[in-house]
Structures are given as structure tokens and as C-alpha cells.
Amino acid sequence: MKIIMLGAPGAGKGTQAKKIAAKYNIPHISTGDIFRANIKNGTELGNKAKTYMDQGLLVPDELVVDLVVDRVRQEDCVNGYVLDGFPRTIPQAEALDKALAAIGEKIDHAIDVNVPDENIVHRMSGRRACVGCGATYHLEYAPTKEEGICDACGKELILRDDDKPETVKKRLGVYHEQTQPLIDYYTNAGILKTVDGTIDINDVFQAIVDILGE
Ligand code: AP5
Ligand code: MG
């Protein structure tokens, strides 16, 4: 099962992608997580990506496409994968379709997690991310057992640099301009499904399971 998660910054793509990956036993591939790992390790890719990410801008397509195309060809992807944060532009979607078509494959489901802009800024200011394993929490909606400490690995939690309100507003603008056209793209491909992302995390997941099947 090959799945794409669509949705505004903070819609809950990562939250739901992790749950999908666990239930269906497929890898969760997040381009944002890949870039953040590269930034943490000080790689050339990370240094390049950081200049864009810190401003709330998209990393150029040429730095993203090959990375994902190589990743989905790896052995652990034979039974499918859930892509989170990719594609994010029409050229990225076209490049992915082309690369998959060349090996006789295609995306099965594009799931749009729909959350209005009004909810997003509040949500992002409460998000906390682990400096160690990257797990994501929320002060109100997905709290840790011990405040400020990751449940999974015990490391410290921080507010992501790009989750400050001004940068979130910029990211939302970029989303509407460059990523939202993918809704039409996947509607035309006949594989788009929309779920309400404003309800409880577990209810959003149930709506997704209803689409994907048990
Ligand atoms: P990326 O990391 O993908 O950021 P994003 O798309 O802006 O999405 P987020 O990770 O911020 O949100 P999410 O939808 O995953 O929400 P989450 O589940 O955490 O990308 C970062 C940057 O990298 C980009 O800006 C760009 O520069 C670059 N980049 C990445 N991919 C790229 C690409 N393909 N091309 C070019 N550039 C690229 O949830 C948010 C919060 O809400 C959490 O605290 C969570 O606990 C909470 N929450 C989740 N669901 C609910 C719910 N139902 N109710 C209440 N709270 C909830
Ligand atoms: Mg995410």
C-alpha cells in the first residue's frame, strides 16, 4: 500500500503517518524528518535545507526528488510506504509518478488531512519535538507523561525553530500557493480522500483506517 499524506503544516500528517506505518507495517518516510536529521548531523544537504526551512520556504525540488525516489526503491518499501511531506509541489508529484511508472508502480491513496488555517497557529505553538528521536507531542492534545521529557527516549523536548507564529504564517502561505494544487492533481488521478483533521487524533486515525481497510 503506497500512501501520500497531504495537508497544511501542523494538520497532523506526521501524527497520522506514524500510526499508519505501525498498523500496516510499512515505513514512514517524512522529508521534513530527513532534513532535520541532516541538519542535526551537519551534512551538506542539511546546511542547504536549513536556510530555506528557517524562513518557512520549501527546499528546492532538485534537493528533494532524487532523495525520495532513491528511498522508495529500497528493500523495506516492497510492501508500500507512507510519504509524509512529499510531494509538496506539482513538479515533485509529476517526478514521483514518472519514477514509479518506470518500475510499473503507482500511488494507491492520497489522504488530505483537512484543518482550517485558524486552528493551525495555535496548534503549532503547542507542539513539542524530541531532540533525540524526533517524536512529536502537544502540550494540550498529546502530552507526555513527564513534562518536557520524551516518552519514547527520555530526551528533552523543544519548540521547532519553524513553529514560531511568524514562520508558521509564512509556511501556511507557501502551502496554499505551492502544495494545495496537489489536491486537484490527486482528485483528477481519482485517489484523493479527505479526512477532518480537527477532531480527536484517534478519531482522525479511525477515519483513515475506514479508507485504507482493516
Ligand atoms: P515538515 O516537517 O513536513 O513540516 P510541515 O508540512 O510544515 O508539517 P509539520 O510537520 O509541521 O506538521 P504535521 O502535519 O506533520 O503535523 P503534526 O502531526 O506534527 O517540513 C518542514 C520543512 O521542511 C518545510 O517547511 C520545508 O522547508 C521542508 N520540506 C519538507 N519536505 C519538503 C518537500 N517535499 N519539498 C520542499 N521542502 C520540504 O501535528 C502538529 C501538532 O498538532 C502536534 O503537536 C500534534 O501533537 C498535534 N495534533 C495532531 N493531530 C491533532 C488533532 N487531531 N487534534 C489536536 N492536536 C493534534
Ligand atoms: Mg510533520
Short mmCIF file of C-alpha atoms and ligand atoms in Angstrom, two decimals, residues 8-15 31-32 35-36 53 57-59 64 84-86 88 92 123-124 127 136-138 141-142 160 162 171 197 199-201 204, ligand 1:
data_model
loop_
_atom_site.label_atom_id
_atom_site.label_comp_id
_atom_site.label_asym_id
_atom_site.label_seq_id
_atom_site.Cartn_x
_atom_site.Cartn_y
_atom_site.Cartn_z
CA ALA A 8 -1.22 22.12 5.79
CA PRO A 9 1.72 22.47 8.16
CA GLY A 10 0.50 21.15 11.51
CA ALA A 11 -2.55 19.37 10.09
CA GLY A 12 -1.35 16.13 11.70
CA LYS A 13 0.35 14.41 8.75
CA GLY A 14 3.22 13.16 10.89
CA THR A 15 0.96 12.11 13.77
CA THR A 31 11.09 14.55 4.13
CA GLY A 32 10.92 17.08 6.99
CA PHE A 35 16.10 17.19 6.54
CA ARG A 36 16.04 17.72 10.32
CA MET A 53 13.35 25.77 6.30
CA LEU A 57 10.16 28.26 2.45
CA LEU A 58 10.24 24.99 0.54
CA VAL A 59 13.58 23.36 -0.13
CA VAL A 64 14.16 16.55 -2.59
CA ASP A 84 4.67 12.49 4.77
CA GLY A 85 5.56 15.95 3.43
CA PHE A 86 6.28 14.78 -0.10
CA ARG A 88 4.70 19.28 -1.98
CA GLN A 92 7.52 16.81 -7.25
CA ARG A 123 -1.64 24.01 17.32
CA MET A 124 1.92 24.72 16.27
CA ARG A 127 3.78 21.31 19.52
CA THR A 136 6.16 14.84 18.32
CA TYR A 137 3.82 15.83 21.16
CA HIS A 138 1.41 18.60 22.01
CA TYR A 141 -3.64 17.42 22.79
CA ALA A 142 -0.83 14.86 23.02
CA ARG A 160 10.81 23.61 16.47
CA ASP A 162 9.99 26.95 12.27
CA ARG A 171 4.56 28.26 5.82
CA GLY A 197 -8.22 16.78 10.90
CA ILE A 199 -11.30 16.01 15.60
CA ASP A 200 -9.50 13.86 18.20
CA ILE A 201 -6.25 12.22 16.99
CA VAL A 204 -8.87 11.01 12.63
P1 AP5 B 1 7.64 19.21 7.58
O1 AP5 B 1 8.38 18.70 8.71
O2 AP5 B 1 6.98 18.26 6.65
O3 AP5 B 1 6.58 20.27 8.11
P2 AP5 B 1 5.08 20.58 7.70
O4 AP5 B 1 4.50 20.04 6.47
O5 AP5 B 1 5.00 22.06 7.82
O6 AP5 B 1 4.28 19.77 8.67
P3 AP5 B 1 4.52 19.63 10.16
O7 AP5 B 1 5.48 18.56 10.45
O8 AP5 B 1 4.76 20.98 10.76
O9 AP5 B 1 3.04 19.20 10.61
P4 AP5 B 1 2.32 17.80 10.54
O10 AP5 B 1 1.19 17.88 9.56
O11 AP5 B 1 3.26 16.66 10.43
O12 AP5 B 1 1.63 17.83 11.98
P5 AP5 B 1 1.96 17.00 13.32
O13 AP5 B 1 1.50 15.59 13.17
O14 AP5 B 1 3.32 17.25 13.81
O15 AP5 B 1 8.57 20.16 6.72
C1 AP5 B 1 9.35 21.17 7.34
C2 AP5 B 1 10.07 21.98 6.28
O16 AP5 B 1 10.94 21.11 5.52
C3 AP5 B 1 9.19 22.64 5.22
O17 AP5 B 1 8.69 23.87 5.64
C4 AP5 B 1 10.16 22.74 4.04
O18 AP5 B 1 11.03 23.81 4.22
C5 AP5 B 1 10.98 21.46 4.15
N1 AP5 B 1 10.43 20.36 3.35
C6 AP5 B 1 9.96 19.16 3.81
N2 AP5 B 1 9.51 18.40 2.80
C7 AP5 B 1 9.71 19.12 1.67
C8 AP5 B 1 9.44 18.89 0.28
N3 AP5 B 1 8.86 17.75 -0.14
N4 AP5 B 1 9.75 19.86 -0.60
C9 AP5 B 1 10.32 21.00 -0.21
N5 AP5 B 1 10.60 21.31 1.08
C10 AP5 B 1 10.30 20.38 2.01
O19 AP5 B 1 0.89 17.74 14.28
C11 AP5 B 1 1.08 19.09 14.67
C12 AP5 B 1 0.74 19.25 16.16
O20 AP5 B 1 -0.66 19.09 16.35
C13 AP5 B 1 1.43 18.23 17.07
O21 AP5 B 1 1.78 18.84 18.28
C14 AP5 B 1 0.34 17.15 17.29
O22 AP5 B 1 0.50 16.50 18.54
C15 AP5 B 1 -0.92 17.98 17.23
N6 AP5 B 1 -2.05 17.27 16.64
C16 AP5 B 1 -2.03 16.40 15.58
N7 AP5 B 1 -3.26 15.96 15.29
C17 AP5 B 1 -4.10 16.58 16.18
C18 AP5 B 1 -5.53 16.54 16.38
N8 AP5 B 1 -6.34 15.78 15.62
N9 AP5 B 1 -6.04 17.30 17.38
C19 AP5 B 1 -5.23 18.08 18.16
N10 AP5 B 1 -3.88 18.15 18.02
C20 AP5 B 1 -3.32 17.41 17.04
#
